[in-house]
Amino acid sequence: MTTAPAPRPYQSYVYAYPHKTCYRPLGERRPRLRELWAGERKDALSLYLHIPFCEVRCGFCNLFTRIGAPGELTTRYLDALDRQAEAVRDALGDDGPVRFAAAAFGGGTPTFLTADELDRLCDIAEKRMGADLAAVPLSVETSPSTATADRLAVLAARGATRLSIGVQSFVAEEARAAVRPQRGADVEAALGRIRDSGVPVLNIDLIYGIGGQTERTWRYSLDAALGWRPEELYLYPLYVRPLTGLDRRVRESDREWDARRLALYRQGRDHLLARGYEQVSMRMFRRTDAPGAGEARGPDDYACQTDGMIGLGCGARSYTSRLHYSFDYAVGASEVRGIIDDYTRTEDFGRAEVGFAMDGAESGRRHLLQSLLQARGLVTEEYRDRFGTAPEDDFGPELARFAALGWLDRDAPAGLLRLGPEGLAHSDALGPELFSPAVRARMAAYEPK
């Protein structure tokens, strides 16, 4: 009997399951949101508002975003967001308590908006949706050029508890290699303004695997970030994805690049663990003495096992127990512009347009996958309470393979299924291993646009 070879360590960042490339137009079956949310729990919802604008497009980025916003596009977009929020809140009904337990503004770059527009964005979340932003964790993404004092003052006043800034590298040559135009002085100034804002949690994103990056330069970026004592740090491996700027530039041996990224990951992990950080997931590290960091959650904590996600904006997803839904998805600039324009012209937001129907098997797979990708792991009794079976009953072959690869923690307490250090290091291989055949088929059939 031969054992299948270990998969390549960097296949896909699984931040949600299933991926939006599995979503399809719902056609004439487009369900009304009121029908979708009837009978769903609505007392601990998560709220996500998506702003699809950036001042520049980084070479590695495949997010749903466009460069700039000509004319009155941001105004039209916020008008549409307001209409959507009104329709969604109406669909949630008043037959039971509606409460939001967490909120996030992402993109794109939410702070691409002006200070007044950010104030309006917060009003949409509070006055239209009923979220109490001052009383729940509120995470907002920003960038060096848009983290201005007036914008940060608005976010701090409206209750932001976490600001996440993408620096990626403190080495100018590496930033250029990643097609990320930025000046070191601007990065440092932005970090200073974030600290001055009083928002309690600062997260800094860094990337490893950039062309020309070495262990020495990676250590330099890590130490430069640590100099700001961020409550959180995210270490991302560089991916080169279709239709991105780097897709036309990077040509490197897969095996060599895998080995280099894995070595840099281990260096970064060990460096942070030795300096007072705990590992929350493959990417996320949290300072162990950070005041309030437990309340201001990062994306890896964000509604990990709940179905109750409300997404507003043309790139946001919403989750019910039966359907994950959104709008159309694209990466290419012209396609993205077209989808945003269509969104701003939409008057009726009362139906789901694009989505993926969830059943019990897919929900169990999602629960296992997203739990395992967290360092804390999966409490098997919680899985049994929700699905009526044990993880080993439903995913025996997959778990046996992970154990054979040395990815599972053999010293975990009884009733806890979690990854060991090598499992966490190979999270971007483990996640795709748990995709269902149906999801794999849909992803394979998707044509990038």
PDB file of N, CA and C in Angstrom, residues 48-56 58 63-66 105-114 118 121 140-147 151 164 166 180:
ATOM      1  N   TYR A  48     -20.929  43.129   8.377  1.00  0.00           N
ATOM      2  CA  TYR A  48     -19.750  43.473   7.589  1.00  0.00           C
ATOM      3  C   TYR A  48     -20.159  44.456   6.500  1.00  0.00           C
ATOM      4  N   LEU A  49     -19.478  45.590   6.430  1.00  0.00           N
ATOM      5  CA  LEU A  49     -19.725  46.581   5.385  1.00  0.00           C
ATOM      6  C   LEU A  49     -18.500  46.656   4.482  1.00  0.00           C
ATOM      7  N   HIS A  50     -18.735  46.499   3.176  1.00  0.00           N
ATOM      8  CA  HIS A  50     -17.643  46.399   2.211  1.00  0.00           C
ATOM      9  C   HIS A  50     -17.537  47.679   1.392  1.00  0.00           C
ATOM     10  N   ILE A  51     -16.313  48.247   1.364  1.00  0.00           N
ATOM     11  CA  ILE A  51     -16.023  49.440   0.570  1.00  0.00           C
ATOM     12  C   ILE A  51     -15.007  49.035  -0.511  1.00  0.00           C
ATOM     13  N   PRO A  52     -15.417  48.992  -1.783  1.00  0.00           N
ATOM     14  CA  PRO A  52     -14.572  48.405  -2.838  1.00  0.00           C
ATOM     15  C   PRO A  52     -13.660  49.392  -3.540  1.00  0.00           C
ATOM     16  N   PHE A  53     -13.014  50.282  -2.785  1.00  0.00           N
ATOM     17  CA  PHE A  53     -12.155  51.283  -3.407  1.00  0.00           C
ATOM     18  C   PHE A  53     -10.778  51.281  -2.752  1.00  0.00           C
ATOM     19  N   CYS A  54      -9.748  51.474  -3.562  1.00  0.00           N
ATOM     20  CA  CYS A  54      -8.374  51.621  -3.079  1.00  0.00           C
ATOM     21  C   CYS A  54      -7.702  52.728  -3.873  1.00  0.00           C
ATOM     22  N   GLU A  55      -6.674  53.344  -3.263  1.00  0.00           N
ATOM     23  CA  GLU A  55      -5.930  54.369  -3.979  1.00  0.00           C
ATOM     24  C   GLU A  55      -4.992  53.758  -5.006  1.00  0.00           C
ATOM     25  N   VAL A  56      -4.511  52.528  -4.746  1.00  0.00           N
ATOM     26  CA  VAL A  56      -3.690  51.781  -5.700  1.00  0.00           C
ATOM     27  C   VAL A  56      -4.082  50.313  -5.597  1.00  0.00           C
ATOM     28  N   CYS A  58      -2.418  46.705  -5.280  1.00  0.00           N
ATOM     29  CA  CYS A  58      -1.164  46.004  -5.022  1.00  0.00           C
ATOM     30  C   CYS A  58      -1.029  44.822  -5.974  1.00  0.00           C
ATOM     31  N   LEU A  63      -8.555  40.940  -4.282  1.00  0.00           N
ATOM     32  CA  LEU A  63      -9.793  41.320  -3.627  1.00  0.00           C
ATOM     33  C   LEU A  63     -10.708  42.052  -4.608  1.00  0.00           C
ATOM     34  N   PHE A  64     -11.967  42.131  -4.231  1.00  0.00           N
ATOM     35  CA  PHE A  64     -12.944  42.820  -5.067  1.00  0.00           C
ATOM     36  C   PHE A  64     -12.818  44.317  -4.786  1.00  0.00           C
ATOM     37  N   THR A  65     -12.047  45.012  -5.610  1.00  0.00           N
ATOM     38  CA  THR A  65     -11.819  46.432  -5.389  1.00  0.00           C
ATOM     39  C   THR A  65     -11.402  47.086  -6.700  1.00  0.00           C
ATOM     40  N   ARG A  66     -11.567  48.397  -6.774  1.00  0.00           N
ATOM     41  CA  ARG A  66     -11.150  49.145  -7.942  1.00  0.00           C
ATOM     42  C   ARG A  66     -10.270  50.311  -7.496  1.00  0.00           C
ATOM     43  N   PHE A 105     -15.556  46.834   9.016  1.00  0.00           N
ATOM     44  CA  PHE A 105     -15.539  47.538   7.737  1.00  0.00           C
ATOM     45  C   PHE A 105     -14.305  47.057   6.986  1.00  0.00           C
ATOM     46  N   GLY A 106     -14.523  46.517   5.780  1.00  0.00           N
ATOM     47  CA  GLY A 106     -13.397  46.006   5.010  1.00  0.00           C
ATOM     48  C   GLY A 106     -13.494  46.428   3.559  1.00  0.00           C
ATOM     49  N   GLY A 107     -12.626  45.856   2.742  1.00  0.00           N
ATOM     50  CA  GLY A 107     -12.643  46.269   1.355  1.00  0.00           C
ATOM     51  C   GLY A 107     -11.760  45.421   0.476  1.00  0.00           C
ATOM     52  N   GLY A 108     -11.094  46.088  -0.492  1.00  0.00           N
ATOM     53  CA  GLY A 108     -10.885  47.497  -0.567  1.00  0.00           C
ATOM     54  C   GLY A 108     -10.265  48.127   0.676  1.00  0.00           C
ATOM     55  N   THR A 109     -10.381  49.432   0.723  1.00  0.00           N
ATOM     56  CA  THR A 109      -9.863  50.211   1.833  1.00  0.00           C
ATOM     57  C   THR A 109     -10.965  51.127   2.340  1.00  0.00           C
ATOM     58  N   PRO A 110     -11.603  50.800   3.465  1.00  0.00           N
ATOM     59  CA  PRO A 110     -12.687  51.654   3.964  1.00  0.00           C
ATOM     60  C   PRO A 110     -12.269  53.103   4.169  1.00  0.00           C
ATOM     61  N   THR A 111     -11.008  53.316   4.590  1.00  0.00           N
ATOM     62  CA  THR A 111     -10.554  54.686   4.817  1.00  0.00           C
ATOM     63  C   THR A 111     -10.195  55.407   3.522  1.00  0.00           C
ATOM     64  N   PHE A 112     -10.480  54.801   2.386  1.00  0.00           N
ATOM     65  CA  PHE A 112     -10.484  55.558   1.135  1.00  0.00           C
ATOM     66  C   PHE A 112     -11.562  56.639   1.207  1.00  0.00           C
ATOM     67  N   LEU A 113     -12.647  56.357   1.940  1.00  0.00           N
ATOM     68  CA  LEU A 113     -13.711  57.335   2.142  1.00  0.00           C
ATOM     69  C   LEU A 113     -13.187  58.525   2.941  1.00  0.00           C
ATOM     70  N   THR A 114     -13.779  59.682   2.730  1.00  0.00           N
ATOM     71  CA  THR A 114     -13.430  60.855   3.520  1.00  0.00           C
ATOM     72  C   THR A 114     -13.957  60.694   4.946  1.00  0.00           C
ATOM     73  N   LEU A 118     -17.043  58.395   6.110  1.00  0.00           N
ATOM     74  CA  LEU A 118     -16.937  57.371   7.151  1.00  0.00           C
ATOM     75  C   LEU A 118     -18.003  57.573   8.223  1.00  0.00           C
ATOM     76  N   LEU A 121     -21.024  56.155   6.819  1.00  0.00           N
ATOM     77  CA  LEU A 121     -20.957  54.693   6.855  1.00  0.00           C
ATOM     78  C   LEU A 121     -21.355  54.173   8.234  1.00  0.00           C
ATOM     79  N   VAL A 140     -11.668  47.791  11.577  1.00  0.00           N
ATOM     80  CA  VAL A 140     -11.636  48.576  10.340  1.00  0.00           C
ATOM     81  C   VAL A 140     -10.266  48.430   9.690  1.00  0.00           C
ATOM     82  N   GLU A 141     -10.260  48.217   8.373  1.00  0.00           N
ATOM     83  CA  GLU A 141      -9.009  48.122   7.623  1.00  0.00           C
ATOM     84  C   GLU A 141      -8.622  49.502   7.096  1.00  0.00           C
ATOM     85  N   THR A 142      -7.301  49.753   7.075  1.00  0.00           N
ATOM     86  CA  THR A 142      -6.807  51.019   6.583  1.00  0.00           C
ATOM     87  C   THR A 142      -5.502  50.802   5.832  1.00  0.00           C
ATOM     88  N   SER A 143      -4.920  51.887   5.322  1.00  0.00           N
ATOM     89  CA  SER A 143      -3.666  51.810   4.572  1.00  0.00           C
ATOM     90  C   SER A 143      -2.802  53.005   4.951  1.00  0.00           C
ATOM     91  N   PRO A 144      -1.504  52.956   4.670  1.00  0.00           N
ATOM     92  CA  PRO A 144      -0.639  54.067   5.064  1.00  0.00           C
ATOM     93  C   PRO A 144      -1.073  55.425   4.528  1.00  0.00           C
ATOM     94  N   SER A 145      -1.534  55.491   3.287  1.00  0.00           N
ATOM     95  CA  SER A 145      -1.861  56.790   2.705  1.00  0.00           C
ATOM     96  C   SER A 145      -3.239  57.302   3.110  1.00  0.00           C
ATOM     97  N   THR A 146      -4.106  56.423   3.618  1.00  0.00           N
ATOM     98  CA  THR A 146      -5.466  56.865   3.971  1.00  0.00           C
ATOM     99  C   THR A 146      -5.712  56.922   5.469  1.00  0.00           C
ATOM    100  N   ALA A 147      -4.738  56.535   6.273  1.00  0.00           N
ATOM    101  CA  ALA A 147      -4.897  56.595   7.734  1.00  0.00           C
ATOM    102  C   ALA A 147      -4.594  58.005   8.213  1.00  0.00           C
ATOM    103  N   ARG A 151      -9.799  61.014   9.533  1.00  0.00           N
ATOM    104  CA  ARG A 151     -10.521  59.755   9.369  1.00  0.00           C
ATOM    105  C   ARG A 151     -10.432  58.912  10.641  1.00  0.00           C
ATOM    106  N   SER A 164      -6.591  47.748  11.356  1.00  0.00           N
ATOM    107  CA  SER A 164      -5.655  46.840  10.697  1.00  0.00           C
ATOM    108  C   SER A 164      -5.048  47.549   9.499  1.00  0.00           C
ATOM    109  N   GLY A 166      -2.225  47.356   6.339  1.00  0.00           N
ATOM    110  CA  GLY A 166      -1.369  46.521   5.508  1.00  0.00           C
ATOM    111  C   GLY A 166      -0.077  47.243   5.201  1.00  0.00           C
ATOM    112  N   ARG A 180       3.693  47.397  -4.521  1.00  0.00           N
ATOM    113  CA  ARG A 180       2.978  48.144  -3.497  1.00  0.00           C
ATOM    114  C   ARG A 180       3.667  49.494  -3.321  1.00  0.00           C
TER     115      ARG A 180
END
